[in-house]
mmCIF file of C-alpha atoms in Angstrom:
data_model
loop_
_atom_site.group_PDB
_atom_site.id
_atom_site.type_symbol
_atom_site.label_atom_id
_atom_site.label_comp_id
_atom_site.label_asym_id
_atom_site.label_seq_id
_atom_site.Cartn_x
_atom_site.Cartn_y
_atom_site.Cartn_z
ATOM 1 C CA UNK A 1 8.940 14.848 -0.554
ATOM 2 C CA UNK A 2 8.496 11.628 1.534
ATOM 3 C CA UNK A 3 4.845 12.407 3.466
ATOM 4 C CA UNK A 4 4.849 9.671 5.694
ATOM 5 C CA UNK A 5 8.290 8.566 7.101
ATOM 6 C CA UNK A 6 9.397 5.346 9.137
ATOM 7 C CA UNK A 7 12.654 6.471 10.656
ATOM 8 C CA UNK A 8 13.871 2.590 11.535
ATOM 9 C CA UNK A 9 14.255 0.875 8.954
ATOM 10 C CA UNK A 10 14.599 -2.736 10.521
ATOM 11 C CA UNK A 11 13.687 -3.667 14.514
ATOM 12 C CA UNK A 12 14.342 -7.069 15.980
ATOM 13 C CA UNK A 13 12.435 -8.000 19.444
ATOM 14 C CA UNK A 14 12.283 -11.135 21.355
ATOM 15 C CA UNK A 15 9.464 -13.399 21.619
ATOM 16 C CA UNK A 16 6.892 -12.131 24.019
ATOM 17 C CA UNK A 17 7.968 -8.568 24.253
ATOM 18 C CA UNK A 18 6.633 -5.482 23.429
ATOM 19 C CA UNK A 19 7.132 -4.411 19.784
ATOM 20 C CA UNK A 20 6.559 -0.857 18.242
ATOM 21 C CA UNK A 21 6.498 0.577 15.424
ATOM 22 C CA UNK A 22 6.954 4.478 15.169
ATOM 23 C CA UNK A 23 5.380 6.821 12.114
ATOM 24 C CA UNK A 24 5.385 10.553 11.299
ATOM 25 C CA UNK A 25 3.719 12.315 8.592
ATOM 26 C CA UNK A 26 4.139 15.893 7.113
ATOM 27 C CA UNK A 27 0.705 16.252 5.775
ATOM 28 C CA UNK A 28 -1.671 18.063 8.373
ATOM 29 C CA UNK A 29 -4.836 17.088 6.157
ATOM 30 C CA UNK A 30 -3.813 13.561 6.325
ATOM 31 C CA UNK A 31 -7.098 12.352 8.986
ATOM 32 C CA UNK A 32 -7.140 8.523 8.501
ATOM 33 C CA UNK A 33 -4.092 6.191 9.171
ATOM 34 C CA UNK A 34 -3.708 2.420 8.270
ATOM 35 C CA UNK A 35 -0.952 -0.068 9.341
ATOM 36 C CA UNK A 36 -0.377 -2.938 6.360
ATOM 37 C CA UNK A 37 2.072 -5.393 6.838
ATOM 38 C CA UNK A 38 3.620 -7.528 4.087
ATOM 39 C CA UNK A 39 5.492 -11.221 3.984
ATOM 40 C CA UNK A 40 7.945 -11.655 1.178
ATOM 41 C CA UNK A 41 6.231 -12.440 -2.133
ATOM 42 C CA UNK A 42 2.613 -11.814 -0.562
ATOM 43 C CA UNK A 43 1.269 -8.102 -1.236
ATOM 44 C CA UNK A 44 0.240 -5.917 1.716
ATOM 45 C CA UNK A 45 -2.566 -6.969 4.318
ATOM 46 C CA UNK A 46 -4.595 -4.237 6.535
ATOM 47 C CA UNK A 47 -3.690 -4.604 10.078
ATOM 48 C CA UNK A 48 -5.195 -1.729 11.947
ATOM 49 C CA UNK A 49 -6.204 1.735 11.478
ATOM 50 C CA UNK A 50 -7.829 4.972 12.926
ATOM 51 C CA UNK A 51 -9.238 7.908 12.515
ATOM 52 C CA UNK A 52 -8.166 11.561 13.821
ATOM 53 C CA UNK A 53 -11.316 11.647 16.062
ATOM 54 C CA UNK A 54 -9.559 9.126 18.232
ATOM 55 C CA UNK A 55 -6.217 8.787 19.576
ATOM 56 C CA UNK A 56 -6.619 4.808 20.371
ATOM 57 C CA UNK A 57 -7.622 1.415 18.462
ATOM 58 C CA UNK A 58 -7.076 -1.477 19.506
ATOM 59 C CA UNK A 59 -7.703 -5.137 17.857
ATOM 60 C CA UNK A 60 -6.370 -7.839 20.350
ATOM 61 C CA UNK A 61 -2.425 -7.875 20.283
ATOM 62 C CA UNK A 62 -2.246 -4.696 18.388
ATOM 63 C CA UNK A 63 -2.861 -1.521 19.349
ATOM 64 C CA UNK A 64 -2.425 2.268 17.249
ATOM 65 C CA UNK A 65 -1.600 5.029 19.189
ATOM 66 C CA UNK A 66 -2.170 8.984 17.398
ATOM 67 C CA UNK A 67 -0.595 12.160 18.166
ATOM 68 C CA UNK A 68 -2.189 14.745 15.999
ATOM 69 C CA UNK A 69 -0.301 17.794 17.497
ATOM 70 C CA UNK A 70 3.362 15.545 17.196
ATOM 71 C CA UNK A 71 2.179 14.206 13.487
ATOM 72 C CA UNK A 72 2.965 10.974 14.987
ATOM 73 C CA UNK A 73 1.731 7.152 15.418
ATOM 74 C CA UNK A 74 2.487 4.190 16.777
ATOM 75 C CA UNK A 75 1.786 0.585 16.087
ATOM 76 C CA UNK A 76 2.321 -1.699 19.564
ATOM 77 C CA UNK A 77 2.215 -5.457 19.197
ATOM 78 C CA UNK A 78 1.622 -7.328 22.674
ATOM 79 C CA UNK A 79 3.005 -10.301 23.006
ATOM 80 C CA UNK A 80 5.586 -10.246 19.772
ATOM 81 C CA UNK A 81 5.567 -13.592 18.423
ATOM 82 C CA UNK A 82 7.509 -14.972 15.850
ATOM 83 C CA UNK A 83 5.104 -15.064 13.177
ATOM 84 C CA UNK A 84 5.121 -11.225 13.608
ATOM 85 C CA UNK A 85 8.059 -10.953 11.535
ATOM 86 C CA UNK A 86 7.426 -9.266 8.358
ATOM 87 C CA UNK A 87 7.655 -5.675 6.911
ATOM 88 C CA UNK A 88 5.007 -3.354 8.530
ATOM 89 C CA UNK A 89 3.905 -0.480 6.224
ATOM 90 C CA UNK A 90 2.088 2.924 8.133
ATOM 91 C CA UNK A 91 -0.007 4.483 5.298
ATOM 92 C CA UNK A 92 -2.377 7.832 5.793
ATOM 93 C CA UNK A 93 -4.974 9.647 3.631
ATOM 94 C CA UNK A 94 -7.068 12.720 4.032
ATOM 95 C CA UNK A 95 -9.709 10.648 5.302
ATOM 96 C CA UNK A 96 -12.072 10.438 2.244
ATOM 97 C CA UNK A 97 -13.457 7.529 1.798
ATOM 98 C CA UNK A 98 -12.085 7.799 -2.364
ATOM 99 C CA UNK A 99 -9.120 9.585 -1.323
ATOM 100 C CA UNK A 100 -5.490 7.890 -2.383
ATOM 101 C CA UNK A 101 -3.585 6.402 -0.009
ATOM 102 C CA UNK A 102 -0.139 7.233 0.740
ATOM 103 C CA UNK A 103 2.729 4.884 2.094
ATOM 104 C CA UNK A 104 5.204 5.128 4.463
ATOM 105 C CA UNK A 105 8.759 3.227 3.232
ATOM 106 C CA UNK A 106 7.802 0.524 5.837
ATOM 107 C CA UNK A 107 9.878 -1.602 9.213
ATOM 108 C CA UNK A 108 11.203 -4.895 9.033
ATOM 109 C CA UNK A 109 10.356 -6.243 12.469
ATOM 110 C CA UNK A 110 11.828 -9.723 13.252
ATOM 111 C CA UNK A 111 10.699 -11.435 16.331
ATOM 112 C CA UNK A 112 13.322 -13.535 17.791
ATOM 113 C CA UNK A 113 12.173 -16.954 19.446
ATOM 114 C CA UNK B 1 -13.956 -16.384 -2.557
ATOM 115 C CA UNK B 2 -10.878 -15.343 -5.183
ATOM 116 C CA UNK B 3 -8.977 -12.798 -3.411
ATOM 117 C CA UNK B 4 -6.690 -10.305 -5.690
ATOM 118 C CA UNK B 5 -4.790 -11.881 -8.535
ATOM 119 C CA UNK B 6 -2.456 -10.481 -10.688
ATOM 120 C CA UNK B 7 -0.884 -12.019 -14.206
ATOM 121 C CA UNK B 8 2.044 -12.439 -15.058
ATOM 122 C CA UNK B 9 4.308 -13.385 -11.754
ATOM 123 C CA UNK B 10 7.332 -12.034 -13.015
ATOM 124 C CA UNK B 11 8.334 -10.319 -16.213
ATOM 125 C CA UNK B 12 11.808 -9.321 -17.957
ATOM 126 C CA UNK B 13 11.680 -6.827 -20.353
ATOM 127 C CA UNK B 14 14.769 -4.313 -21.888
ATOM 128 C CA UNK B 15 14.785 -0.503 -22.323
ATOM 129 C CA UNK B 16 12.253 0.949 -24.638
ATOM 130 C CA UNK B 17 9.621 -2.341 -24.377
ATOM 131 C CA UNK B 18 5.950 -1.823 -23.474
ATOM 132 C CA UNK B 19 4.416 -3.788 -20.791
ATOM 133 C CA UNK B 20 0.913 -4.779 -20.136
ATOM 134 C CA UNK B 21 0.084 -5.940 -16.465
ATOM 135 C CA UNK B 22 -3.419 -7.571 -15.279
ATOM 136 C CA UNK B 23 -5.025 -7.641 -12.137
ATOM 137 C CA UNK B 24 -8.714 -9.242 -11.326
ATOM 138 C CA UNK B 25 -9.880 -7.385 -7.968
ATOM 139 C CA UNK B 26 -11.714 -8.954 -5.170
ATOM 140 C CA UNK B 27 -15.011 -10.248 -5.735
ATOM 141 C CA UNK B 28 -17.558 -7.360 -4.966
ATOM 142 C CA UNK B 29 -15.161 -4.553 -5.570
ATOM 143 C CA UNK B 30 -15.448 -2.033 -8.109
ATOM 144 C CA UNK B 31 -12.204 0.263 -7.510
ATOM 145 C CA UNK B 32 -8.623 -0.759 -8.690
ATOM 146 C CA UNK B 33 -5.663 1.296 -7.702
ATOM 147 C CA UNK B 34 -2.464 0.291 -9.052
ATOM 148 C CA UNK B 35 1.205 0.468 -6.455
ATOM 149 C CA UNK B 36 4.984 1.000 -7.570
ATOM 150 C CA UNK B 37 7.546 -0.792 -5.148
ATOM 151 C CA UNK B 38 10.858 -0.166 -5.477
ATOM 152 C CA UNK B 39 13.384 -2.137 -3.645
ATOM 153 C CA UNK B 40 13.255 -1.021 -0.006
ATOM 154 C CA UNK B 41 10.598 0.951 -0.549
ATOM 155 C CA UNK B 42 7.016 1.412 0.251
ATOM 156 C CA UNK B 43 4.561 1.307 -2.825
ATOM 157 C CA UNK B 44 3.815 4.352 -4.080
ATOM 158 C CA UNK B 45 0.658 5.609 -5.653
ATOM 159 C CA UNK B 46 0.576 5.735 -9.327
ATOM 160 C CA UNK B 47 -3.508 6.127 -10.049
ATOM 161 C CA UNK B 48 -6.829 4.236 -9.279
ATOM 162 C CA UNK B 49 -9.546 3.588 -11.558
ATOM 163 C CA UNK B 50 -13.176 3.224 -10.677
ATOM 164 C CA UNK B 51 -16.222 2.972 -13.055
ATOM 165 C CA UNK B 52 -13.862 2.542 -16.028
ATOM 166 C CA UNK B 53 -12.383 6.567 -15.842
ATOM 167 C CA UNK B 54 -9.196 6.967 -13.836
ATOM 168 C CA UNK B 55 -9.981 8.794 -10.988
ATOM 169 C CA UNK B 56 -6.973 10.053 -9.129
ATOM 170 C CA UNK B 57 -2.983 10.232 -10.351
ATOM 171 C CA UNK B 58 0.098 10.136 -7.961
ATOM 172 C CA UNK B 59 3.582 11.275 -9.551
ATOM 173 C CA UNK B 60 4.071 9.438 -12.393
ATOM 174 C CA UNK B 61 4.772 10.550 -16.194
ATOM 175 C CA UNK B 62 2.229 9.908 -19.112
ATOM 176 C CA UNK B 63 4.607 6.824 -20.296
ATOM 177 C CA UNK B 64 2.254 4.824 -16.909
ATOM 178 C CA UNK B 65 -1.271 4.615 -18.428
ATOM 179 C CA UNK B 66 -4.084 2.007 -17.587
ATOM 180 C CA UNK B 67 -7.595 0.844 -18.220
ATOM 181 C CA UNK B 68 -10.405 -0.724 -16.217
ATOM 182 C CA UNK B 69 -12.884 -3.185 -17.624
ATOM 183 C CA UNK B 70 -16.803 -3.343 -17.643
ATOM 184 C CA UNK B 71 -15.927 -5.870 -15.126
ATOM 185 C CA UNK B 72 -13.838 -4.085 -12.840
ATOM 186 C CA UNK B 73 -10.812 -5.698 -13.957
ATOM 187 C CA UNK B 74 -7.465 -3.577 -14.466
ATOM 188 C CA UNK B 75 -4.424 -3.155 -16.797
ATOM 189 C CA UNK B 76 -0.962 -1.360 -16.247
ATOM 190 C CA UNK B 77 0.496 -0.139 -19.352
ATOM 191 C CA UNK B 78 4.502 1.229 -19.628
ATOM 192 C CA UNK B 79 5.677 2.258 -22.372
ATOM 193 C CA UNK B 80 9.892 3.174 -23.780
ATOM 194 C CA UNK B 81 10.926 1.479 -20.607
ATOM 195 C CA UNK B 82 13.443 2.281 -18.707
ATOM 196 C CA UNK B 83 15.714 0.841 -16.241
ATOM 197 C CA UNK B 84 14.364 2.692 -13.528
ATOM 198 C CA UNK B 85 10.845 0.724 -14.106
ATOM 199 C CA UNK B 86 12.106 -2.553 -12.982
ATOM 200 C CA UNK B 87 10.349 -2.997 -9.248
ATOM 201 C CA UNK B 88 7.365 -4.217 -7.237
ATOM 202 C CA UNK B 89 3.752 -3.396 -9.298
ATOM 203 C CA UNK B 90 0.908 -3.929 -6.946
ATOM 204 C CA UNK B 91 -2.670 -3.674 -7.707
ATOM 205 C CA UNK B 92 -5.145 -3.080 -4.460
ATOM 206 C CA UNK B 93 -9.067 -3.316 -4.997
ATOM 207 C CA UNK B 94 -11.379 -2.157 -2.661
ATOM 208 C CA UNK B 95 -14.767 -0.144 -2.586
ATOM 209 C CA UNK B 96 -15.105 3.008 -4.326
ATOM 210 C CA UNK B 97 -17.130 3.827 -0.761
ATOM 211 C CA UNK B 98 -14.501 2.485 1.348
ATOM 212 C CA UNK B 99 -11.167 2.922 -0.309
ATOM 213 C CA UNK B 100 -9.449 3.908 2.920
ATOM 214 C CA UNK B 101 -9.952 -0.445 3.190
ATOM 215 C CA UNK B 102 -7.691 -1.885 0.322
ATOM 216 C CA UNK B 103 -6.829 -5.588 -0.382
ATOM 217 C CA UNK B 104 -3.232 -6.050 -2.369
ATOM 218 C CA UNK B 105 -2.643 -8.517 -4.935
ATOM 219 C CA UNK B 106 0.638 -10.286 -4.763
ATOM 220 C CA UNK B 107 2.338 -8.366 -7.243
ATOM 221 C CA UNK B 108 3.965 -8.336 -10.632
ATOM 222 C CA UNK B 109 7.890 -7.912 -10.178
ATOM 223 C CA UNK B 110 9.135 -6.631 -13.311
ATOM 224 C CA UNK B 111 12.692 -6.823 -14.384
ATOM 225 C CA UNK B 112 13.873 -3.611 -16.959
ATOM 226 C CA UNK B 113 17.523 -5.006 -18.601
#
């Protein structure tokens, strides 16, 4: 009973291009999303998130797009560099601020120079 | 400023063993929520502790126990191992006020022969 799903397991891109990330969930009281992303032998690092009030966040090259009707997300890096490359993690709660996190089975994204 | 660390780096253990792992959380937090991840996997939840009483539980049998210290510091107990055990273990600290915002530890990879 996988509640958040990352269809694509791996996604190469070249080097200045548009990268993203695609994420659905089941849970329809899930109200705060998070996108980690992890380098080999380093644990997870927040990237971006947002809340259900908005459908938009953006922090420089990244931005998360929501679809609450779809049960969908997106994470869009722009320009994809090669430091990029690592294993990106969506993640969603029910928006309390004690409430457990739950992962998505994550992307490897390598940027080709 | 110590981020999250976690002791040992890498254990081997064989069917049946207990296991003890440690994690110190960022300086300034006071919640500790502890990760299983399997190969190709994203972690998944297994509880969090805050103010020394474990708060929330994902799926995980009674054999997965833990503790929390006066000092916010964490152990992950496993007991009769089994081969199934051997993965990822991440610990994340955060606030108990802001747990939606979680910073990972490296990671314990523990071997189960």
């Amino acid at each position: 009973d996988q509640q958040v799903k990352q269809n694509s397991p791996s996604l190469s891109v070249q080097e200045g291009r548009i990268s993203i990330l695609n994420c659905d969930y089941t849970n329809s009281m899930f109200d705060y999303f998070l996108w980690y992303k992890k380098y080999p032998a380093e644990g997870p690092t927040f990237l971006i998130s947002i809340s259900s009030i908005k459908d938009k966040n953006e922090d420089g090259r990244f931005t998360v797009f929501l679809n609450k009707s779809a049960k969908h997300l997106s994470l869009h890096i722009v320009p994809s560099q090669p430091g990029d490359s690592a294993v990106y993690f969506c993640a969603a709660s029910e928006g309390t601020s004690y409430d457990k996190v739950i992962f998505g089975p994550g992307t490897s994204l390598s940027v080709i120079p | 400023d110590a981020g999250v660390t976690q002791s040992p780096t890498h254990l081997i253990k064989t069917r049946g063993q207990q296991v003890t792992l440690r994690c110190s959380p960022k300086s300034g937090h006071d919640t500790v929520s502890w990760y299983q991840q399997a190969l190709g996997q994203g972690p998944q939840f297994i509880f969090q502790y805050y103010e020394e009483e474990e708060r929330q539980r994902g799926n995980f049998p009674d054999r997965f126990s833990g503790h929390q210290f006066p000092n916010y510091s964490s152990e992950l107990n496993v007991n009769a191992l089994l081969l199934g055990d051997s993965a990822l273990y991440l610990c994340a600290s955060s606030l108990w006020a802001n747990n939606n915002e979680q910073f990972f530890g490296p990671g314990t990879r523990l071997t189960v022969l």
